[in-house]
Structure formats: C-alpha cells, structure tokens
Amino acid sequence: MNITFRQLRVFVEVARQGSVQGAAEVLHLTPPAVSLQIKEVETQVGHRLFDRANRRMSLSTAGEYFLVYARRLLGTLKEAEDAMARFARLESGRLTIGMVSSAKYFLPQLLAKFHTEHPSIDVRLRLGNREALVALMAANEVDLCVMGRPPVDFASRAEPFAKHPHVLVTAPEHRFAHAESVPAAALANEPFIVREPASGTRTALQEYLDLHRLKPTFIMEMPSNEAIKQAVMAGMGVSLLSLHTVGLEWNSGLIAVPPVEGLPLMRRWNIVNTAAKQLSPAAEAFRYFILDRGEAHLAAMFNRDGP
C-alpha cells in the first residue's frame, strides 16, 4: 500500500465525524478533496471502508479494523515528532488537550494566558466524559487531559493542581436557599436531576448519598451541566454540581448554593497523561503551567464570601 499520513488523517476524521462535510470543516478542506482522499485510501486498501447512506458515513467491518491501524500509525508519527522536538527543545507544534465538560468553564481562560506566553504552540481541545478521554489517551490522540477522577484501570500519571468543590444547587426560590444550614437528611425527599453514570459528577453524588445513607428520587438524567442548570433554575429539582460550572449563575442570583451538611464535597482537578508517554516540550510546558497557575486561577474566578 502507498498511503500517506495525510490520507490517514482524513480517513480518521471522517470516521470520527461520520460525514465528509464534517471532516472537511475540521480539516479545512473542501468536501470533494476529502471524498477524493477517501476514495484513494479505499483503492489502496482494496476494500470498501465506509457504508454510505443519506450523506452519512459509517465504518464497514473492514473500516473498523483499518481504523485501529490508522490510529496506531498516526500515534507513532506523533511520538516521532515529539522525540525530534525534544532534541531541539522547541516549544512549538500542536498540543492536544482533552477535558471533561466541567473544565470548559475555566480551562479556556487558562489556555488564553498560556498562549500569550507560548504563541508558537498550536493548542487543540477535545471534549468528552472520563471514559472518552481515557480512550483518547489510549489511542494517543491527546497529549494531556484535565479531569477530576484519574483513571483506575489505565496506566497514567495524574497530578492534582486545584481543589474541585461539588455543591448542592437549587432554584433561588427553593426553601433551602434561605436556610442558615441544611441537614443531609433533608435531601432524602428532594427530586434530583443527575448526570449520566459515567460522569465524575454522578460518582461524587453517589458517594455523598451513600455516606449519608440517602436514597432520593432521580427524576431526570441529563448528559450536560447546562441542561441540568436550566432545569434547576426552572424549579424542577435540585442537583449536585461542580461549583466551577455554576459561577456565573450563582453570582447573578439565578441559582442558589445552600449550606448543606457535608458539602462542599471536595475533589481535586488533575492533569493526566499516559504513564508510558514521554511528553513533548509543548506538553511539558503546559503541564508545568497548569501545575503552577491552576490553583490561583480557579481561586480568583470562583471564590466569594457567600451566596
């Protein structure tokens, strides 16, 4: 086979996006150029790699197998590029950072400061839950990840860089919002709006409920913090969320953070990377930056004297 790394990148992006148009937008190519690259790859491989229906592209059986090897080859190329960069000690090139959804409320501001100090580094962000980020690290598609709970069954290096408080959130009109203190037992009859089971926020909630032997009703499960905040503000129920996801609404009086027994539940933000991976100079620069600046940045953004 005579396939280029550029063609492999196009193939992997079409597989990720599920469409030629989506891949073209990410890669800054025209759809015909993407289609031509895919056709060339399929010709070289000798198999149809995608099933095409209504402009959607889904991997064929051969495509699923080929995707494994394409990612492996691209990962090896990235390791080679990082190794050559280390020889020159260049803080340049592309840096891909994965983050859980709760980190999007503070990480972009940190990245803006980082970019000011390291303008030659091209930073890309990948968003996903904890399981998705572990898969990206395993596939060598991200250099570093920002998450709460570090992986358990994946060999990684996790370094805490800031406190990560989780709090009960209610509508401003909720009776808890005006209480001086709320006992944990009072939550037993509250309707809870929760994140999906794979999320760190859901795990934190379950740990708190188990500790206090509470079994409230979960009336709704939502895959995003934004949707949960809207439901809470509408008075549909209460929720346990990262304090770092509700700063704007809390400061604006749109959401309440009542003082509840045993809360805030204090976790830690971690910067995580694959244990066996030797970081590029760009990745090392960001790792050092977030370990040095992360705590103070979050404190400045979210600390306040009271709700």
CSV table of C-alpha atoms in Angstrom, one decimal:
chain,number,residue,atom,x,y,z
A,1,MET,CA,0.0,0.0,0.0
A,2,ASN,CA,1.1,3.5,-0.7
A,3,ILE,CA,-1.0,5.6,1.7
A,4,THR,CA,0.2,8.9,3.0
A,5,PHE,CA,-0.2,10.1,6.6
A,6,ARG,CA,-2.4,13.0,5.3
A,7,GLN,CA,-4.8,10.4,3.9
A,8,LEU,CA,-4.8,8.5,7.2
A,9,ARG,CA,-5.7,11.8,9.0
A,10,VAL,CA,-8.6,12.4,6.6
A,11,PHE,CA,-9.8,8.8,7.0
A,12,VAL,CA,-9.7,9.0,10.8
A,13,GLU,CA,-11.5,12.4,10.8
A,14,VAL,CA,-14.3,11.1,8.5
A,15,ALA,CA,-14.7,8.1,10.8
A,16,ARG,CA,-14.9,10.5,13.8
A,17,GLN,CA,-17.4,12.9,12.3
A,18,GLY,CA,-19.5,10.4,10.4
A,19,SER,CA,-19.6,12.7,7.3
A,20,VAL,CA,-17.5,14.1,4.6
A,21,GLN,CA,-18.8,17.6,5.3
A,22,GLY,CA,-18.0,17.4,9.0
A,23,ALA,CA,-14.5,16.2,8.3
A,24,ALA,CA,-13.9,18.9,5.6
A,25,GLU,CA,-14.8,21.6,8.1
A,26,VAL,CA,-12.4,20.3,10.8
A,27,LEU,CA,-9.6,19.7,8.3
A,28,HIS,CA,-10.1,23.0,6.4
A,29,LEU,CA,-10.5,21.1,3.1
A,30,THR,CA,-13.3,21.1,0.6
A,31,PRO,CA,-15.7,18.1,0.6
A,32,PRO,CA,-14.6,17.0,-2.9
A,33,ALA,CA,-11.0,16.9,-1.6
A,34,VAL,CA,-12.0,14.8,1.3
A,35,SER,CA,-14.0,12.4,-0.9
A,36,LEU,CA,-11.1,12.0,-3.2
A,37,GLN,CA,-8.7,11.1,-0.4
A,38,ILE,CA,-11.1,8.5,1.0
A,39,LYS,CA,-11.6,7.0,-2.5
A,40,GLU,CA,-7.8,6.8,-2.8
A,41,VAL,CA,-7.4,5.1,0.5
A,42,GLU,CA,-10.1,2.5,-0.3
A,43,THR,CA,-8.4,1.9,-3.7
A,44,GLN,CA,-5.1,1.3,-1.9
A,45,VAL,CA,-6.6,-0.9,0.8
A,46,GLY,CA,-8.7,-2.8,-1.7
A,47,HIS,CA,-11.8,-2.8,0.5
A,48,ARG,CA,-14.8,-0.5,1.0
A,49,LEU,CA,-14.1,1.2,4.3
A,50,PHE,CA,-17.4,3.1,4.7
A,51,ASP,CA,-21.1,2.4,4.2
A,52,ARG,CA,-22.7,5.5,2.7
A,53,ALA,CA,-26.4,6.4,3.3
A,54,ASN,CA,-28.0,9.8,3.2
A,55,ARG,CA,-24.7,11.6,3.3
A,56,ARG,CA,-23.8,9.7,6.5
A,57,MET,CA,-20.6,7.7,6.5
A,58,SER,CA,-20.5,4.7,8.8
A,59,LEU,CA,-17.5,2.3,9.0
A,60,SER,CA,-17.8,-1.0,7.3
A,61,THR,CA,-16.3,-4.1,9.1
A,62,ALA,CA,-13.1,-3.6,7.1
A,63,GLY,CA,-13.1,0.1,8.0
A,64,GLU,CA,-13.4,-0.7,11.7
A,65,TYR,CA,-10.3,-2.9,11.5
A,66,PHE,CA,-8.4,-0.4,9.4
A,67,LEU,CA,-9.2,2.5,11.8
A,68,VAL,CA,-7.3,0.7,14.6
A,69,TYR,CA,-4.2,0.5,12.5
A,70,ALA,CA,-4.6,4.1,11.1
A,71,ARG,CA,-4.8,5.5,14.7
A,72,ARG,CA,-1.8,3.4,15.7
A,73,LEU,CA,0.3,4.7,12.7
A,74,LEU,CA,-0.7,8.3,13.4
A,75,GLY,CA,0.1,7.8,17.1
A,76,THR,CA,3.6,6.5,16.2
A,77,LEU,CA,4.1,9.5,13.9
A,78,LYS,CA,3.2,11.9,16.8
A,79,GLU,CA,5.7,10.1,19.1
A,80,ALA,CA,8.4,10.6,16.4
A,81,GLU,CA,7.5,14.3,16.0
A,82,ASP,CA,7.7,14.7,19.8
A,83,ALA,CA,11.0,12.9,20.0
A,84,MET,CA,12.5,15.2,17.4
A,85,ALA,CA,11.1,18.3,19.1
A,86,ARG,CA,12.8,17.2,22.4
A,87,PHE,CA,16.2,17.1,20.6
A,88,ALA,CA,15.7,20.7,19.6
A,89,ARG,CA,13.8,21.7,22.8
A,90,LEU,CA,11.3,23.5,20.7
A,91,GLU,CA,8.1,24.8,22.4
A,92,SER,CA,6.2,24.7,19.2
A,93,GLY,CA,3.9,22.4,17.2
A,94,ARG,CA,0.5,21.1,18.1
A,95,LEU,CA,-0.7,20.4,21.6
A,96,THR,CA,-4.0,18.5,22.0
A,97,ILE,CA,-5.7,18.6,25.4
A,98,GLY,CA,-8.7,16.6,26.5
A,99,MET,CA,-11.1,17.9,29.1
A,100,VAL,CA,-14.3,16.9,30.8
A,101,SER,CA,-17.3,19.2,30.4
A,102,SER,CA,-16.9,20.8,33.8
A,103,ALA,CA,-13.5,22.1,32.9
A,104,LYS,CA,-14.8,24.2,30.0
A,105,TYR,CA,-15.8,26.9,32.5
A,106,PHE,CA,-12.2,27.7,33.4
A,107,LEU,CA,-9.7,25.9,31.1
A,108,PRO,CA,-10.2,28.3,28.0
A,109,GLN,CA,-9.2,31.3,30.1
A,110,LEU,CA,-6.1,29.4,31.3
A,111,LEU,CA,-5.2,28.4,27.8
A,112,ALA,CA,-5.5,32.1,26.7
A,113,LYS,CA,-2.8,33.0,29.2
A,114,PHE,CA,-0.7,30.0,28.2
A,115,HIS,CA,-1.0,31.0,24.5
A,116,THR,CA,0.2,34.6,25.4
A,117,GLU,CA,3.4,33.1,26.9
A,118,HIS,CA,3.8,30.4,24.2
A,119,PRO,CA,2.4,31.8,21.0
A,120,SER,CA,4.2,29.2,18.8
A,121,ILE,CA,2.2,26.3,20.3
A,122,ASP,CA,-1.0,25.4,18.4
A,123,VAL,CA,-3.5,24.2,21.1
A,124,ARG,CA,-6.4,22.0,20.3
A,125,LEU,CA,-9.2,20.9,22.7
A,126,ARG,CA,-11.1,17.7,22.8
A,127,LEU,CA,-14.2,17.4,25.0
A,128,GLY,CA,-15.6,14.2,26.5
A,129,ASN,CA,-16.5,12.4,29.6
A,130,ARG,CA,-13.9,10.5,31.7
A,131,GLU,CA,-14.3,7.2,29.7
A,132,ALA,CA,-14.0,9.0,26.4
A,133,LEU,CA,-10.8,10.8,27.5
A,134,VAL,CA,-9.2,7.6,28.6
A,135,ALA,CA,-10.0,6.1,25.2
A,136,LEU,CA,-8.3,9.2,23.5
A,137,MET,CA,-5.2,8.8,25.7
A,138,ALA,CA,-5.1,5.1,24.9
A,139,ALA,CA,-5.3,5.9,21.2
A,140,ASN,CA,-2.6,8.6,21.6
A,141,GLU,CA,-5.0,11.3,20.3
A,142,VAL,CA,-4.4,13.7,23.2
A,143,ASP,CA,-1.2,14.8,24.9
A,144,LEU,CA,-2.8,15.7,28.3
A,145,CYS,CA,-6.2,15.6,29.9
A,146,VAL,CA,-7.9,17.7,32.5
A,147,MET,CA,-10.3,15.7,34.6
A,148,GLY,CA,-11.5,15.2,38.2
A,149,ARG,CA,-11.1,11.5,39.0
A,150,PRO,CA,-8.0,10.0,37.4
A,151,PRO,CA,-8.3,6.7,35.5
A,152,VAL,CA,-8.3,3.5,37.6
A,153,ASP,CA,-7.7,0.7,35.1
A,154,PHE,CA,-5.4,2.7,32.8
A,155,ALA,CA,-1.7,3.3,33.4
A,156,SER,CA,-1.4,7.1,33.8
A,157,ARG,CA,0.3,9.9,35.7
A,158,ALA,CA,-2.3,12.1,37.4
A,159,GLU,CA,-1.1,15.3,39.2
A,160,PRO,CA,-3.6,17.4,41.2
A,161,PHE,CA,-3.4,21.1,40.5
A,162,ALA,CA,-6.5,22.6,42.2
A,163,LYS,CA,-9.4,22.0,44.6
A,164,HIS,CA,-12.7,21.0,42.9
A,165,PRO,CA,-15.7,21.6,45.2
A,166,HIS,CA,-19.1,20.0,44.5
A,167,VAL,CA,-22.2,21.7,45.9
A,168,LEU,CA,-25.9,21.3,46.1
A,169,VAL,CA,-27.7,23.7,43.7
A,170,THR,CA,-31.3,24.8,43.8
A,171,ALA,CA,-33.6,27.5,42.4
A,172,PRO,CA,-33.3,30.8,44.2
A,173,GLU,CA,-36.9,30.4,45.4
A,174,HIS,CA,-36.3,27.0,47.0
A,175,ARG,CA,-36.7,26.8,50.8
A,176,PHE,CA,-33.1,25.6,51.2
A,177,ALA,CA,-31.8,28.8,49.5
A,178,HIS,CA,-32.8,30.8,52.6
A,179,ALA,CA,-31.8,28.4,55.3
A,180,GLU,CA,-28.8,29.0,57.5
A,181,SER,CA,-27.9,25.3,57.3
A,182,VAL,CA,-29.5,22.2,55.7
A,183,PRO,CA,-29.1,18.8,57.3
A,184,ALA,CA,-28.1,16.0,54.9
A,185,ALA,CA,-31.3,14.1,55.9
A,186,ALA,CA,-33.4,16.9,54.4
A,187,LEU,CA,-32.3,15.8,50.9
A,188,ALA,CA,-34.0,12.4,51.2
A,189,ASN,CA,-37.3,13.7,49.8
A,190,GLU,CA,-35.9,16.1,47.2
A,191,PRO,CA,-36.2,15.3,43.5
A,192,PHE,CA,-32.7,15.1,42.0
A,193,ILE,CA,-31.6,15.9,38.4
A,194,VAL,CA,-28.4,14.0,37.7
A,195,ARG,CA,-25.6,13.5,35.2
A,196,GLU,CA,-25.1,10.2,33.4
A,197,PRO,CA,-23.5,7.3,35.3
A,198,ALA,CA,-20.1,7.6,33.5
A,199,SER,CA,-19.6,11.2,34.7
A,200,GLY,CA,-17.4,12.2,37.7
A,201,THR,CA,-20.2,14.4,39.0
A,202,ARG,CA,-22.6,11.5,39.2
A,203,THR,CA,-20.0,9.5,41.0
A,204,ALA,CA,-19.5,12.3,43.5
A,205,LEU,CA,-23.2,12.5,44.2
A,206,GLN,CA,-23.5,8.8,44.7
A,207,GLU,CA,-20.6,8.8,47.2
A,208,TYR,CA,-22.3,11.6,49.2
A,209,LEU,CA,-25.6,9.8,49.2
A,210,ASP,CA,-24.1,6.5,50.2
A,211,LEU,CA,-22.1,8.2,53.0
A,212,HIS,CA,-25.3,9.7,54.5
A,213,ARG,CA,-27.5,6.7,53.6
A,214,LEU,CA,-29.8,8.7,51.4
A,215,LYS,CA,-31.9,7.4,48.6
A,216,PRO,CA,-33.7,10.3,47.0
A,217,THR,CA,-35.6,10.0,43.7
A,218,PHE,CA,-33.7,10.7,40.5
A,219,ILE,CA,-36.4,12.3,38.4
A,220,MET,CA,-34.3,13.1,35.4
A,221,GLU,CA,-30.9,12.2,33.9
A,222,MET,CA,-29.1,14.7,31.6
A,223,PRO,CA,-25.8,14.5,29.7
A,224,SER,CA,-24.8,18.1,30.2
A,225,ASN,CA,-24.3,20.6,33.1
A,226,GLU,CA,-26.0,23.3,31.1
A,227,ALA,CA,-29.3,21.3,30.7
A,228,ILE,CA,-29.2,20.5,34.5
A,229,LYS,CA,-28.7,24.1,35.4
A,230,GLN,CA,-31.7,25.2,33.3
A,231,ALA,CA,-33.9,22.5,34.9
A,232,VAL,CA,-32.8,23.5,38.4
A,233,MET,CA,-33.4,27.2,37.7
A,234,ALA,CA,-36.9,26.3,36.5
A,235,GLY,CA,-37.6,24.7,39.9
A,236,MET,CA,-37.8,21.1,38.5
A,237,GLY,CA,-35.5,19.7,41.2
A,238,VAL,CA,-32.1,20.0,42.9
A,239,SER,CA,-28.7,18.7,41.8
A,240,LEU,CA,-25.1,18.2,42.9
A,241,LEU,CA,-22.8,20.0,40.5
A,242,SER,CA,-19.2,21.2,40.4
A,243,LEU,CA,-19.0,24.8,41.8
A,244,HIS,CA,-16.9,25.6,38.8
A,245,THR,CA,-19.9,25.1,36.5
A,246,VAL,CA,-22.3,27.5,38.2
A,247,GLY,CA,-20.2,30.5,39.0
A,248,LEU,CA,-22.0,32.8,36.5
A,249,GLU,CA,-25.5,31.8,37.6
A,250,TRP,CA,-24.6,31.9,41.3
A,251,ASN,CA,-23.1,35.4,41.1
A,252,SER,CA,-26.1,36.6,39.1
A,253,GLY,CA,-28.6,35.3,41.6
A,254,LEU,CA,-30.1,32.8,39.1
A,255,ILE,CA,-29.2,29.8,41.1
A,256,ALA,CA,-28.7,29.1,44.8
A,257,VAL,CA,-25.9,27.2,46.6
A,258,PRO,CA,-27.3,26.5,50.1
A,259,PRO,CA,-25.1,25.4,53.0
A,260,VAL,CA,-25.7,21.7,53.3
A,261,GLU,CA,-24.2,19.3,55.9
A,262,GLY,CA,-21.1,17.5,54.4
A,263,LEU,CA,-20.9,19.9,51.5
A,264,PRO,CA,-19.0,21.1,49.6
A,265,LEU,CA,-17.7,17.7,48.7
A,266,MET,CA,-14.0,18.5,47.9
A,267,ARG,CA,-12.4,16.7,45.0
A,268,ARG,CA,-9.3,17.6,43.0
A,269,TRP,CA,-8.6,18.7,39.4
A,270,ASN,CA,-5.9,16.6,37.8
A,271,ILE,CA,-3.7,17.0,34.8
A,272,VAL,CA,-3.3,13.4,33.4
A,273,ASN,CA,-1.2,11.8,30.7
A,274,THR,CA,-0.4,8.2,29.7
A,275,ALA,CA,2.3,6.8,32.0
A,276,ALA,CA,4.5,5.4,29.3
A,277,LYS,CA,4.3,8.5,27.1
A,278,GLN,CA,7.2,10.9,27.0
A,279,LEU,CA,5.7,14.4,26.7
A,280,SER,CA,6.8,16.8,24.0
A,281,PRO,CA,8.3,20.2,25.1
A,282,ALA,CA,4.9,21.8,24.3
A,283,ALA,CA,3.1,19.4,26.5
A,284,GLU,CA,5.6,19.7,29.3
A,285,ALA,CA,5.3,23.5,29.1
A,286,PHE,CA,1.5,23.3,29.6
A,287,ARG,CA,1.9,20.7,32.3
A,288,TYR,CA,4.2,23.0,34.3
A,289,PHE,CA,2.0,26.0,33.6
A,290,ILE,CA,-1.2,24.4,34.9
A,291,LEU,CA,0.5,23.0,38.0
A,292,ASP,CA,2.0,26.4,38.7
A,293,ARG,CA,-1.0,28.6,37.9
A,294,GLY,CA,-4.1,26.4,38.1
A,295,GLU,CA,-5.0,26.8,41.8
A,296,ALA,CA,-4.6,30.6,41.9
A,297,HIS,CA,-6.6,31.0,38.6
A,298,LEU,CA,-9.6,29.0,39.9
A,299,ALA,CA,-9.5,30.7,43.3
A,300,ALA,CA,-9.6,34.1,41.5
A,301,MET,CA,-12.5,33.0,39.3
A,302,PHE,CA,-14.8,31.3,41.8
A,303,ASN,CA,-14.0,32.4,45.4
A,304,ARG,CA,-16.6,34.6,47.0
A,305,ASP,CA,-17.6,35.4,50.6
A,306,GLY,CA,-21.0,33.9,50.4
A,307,PRO,CA,-24.0,33.0,48.2
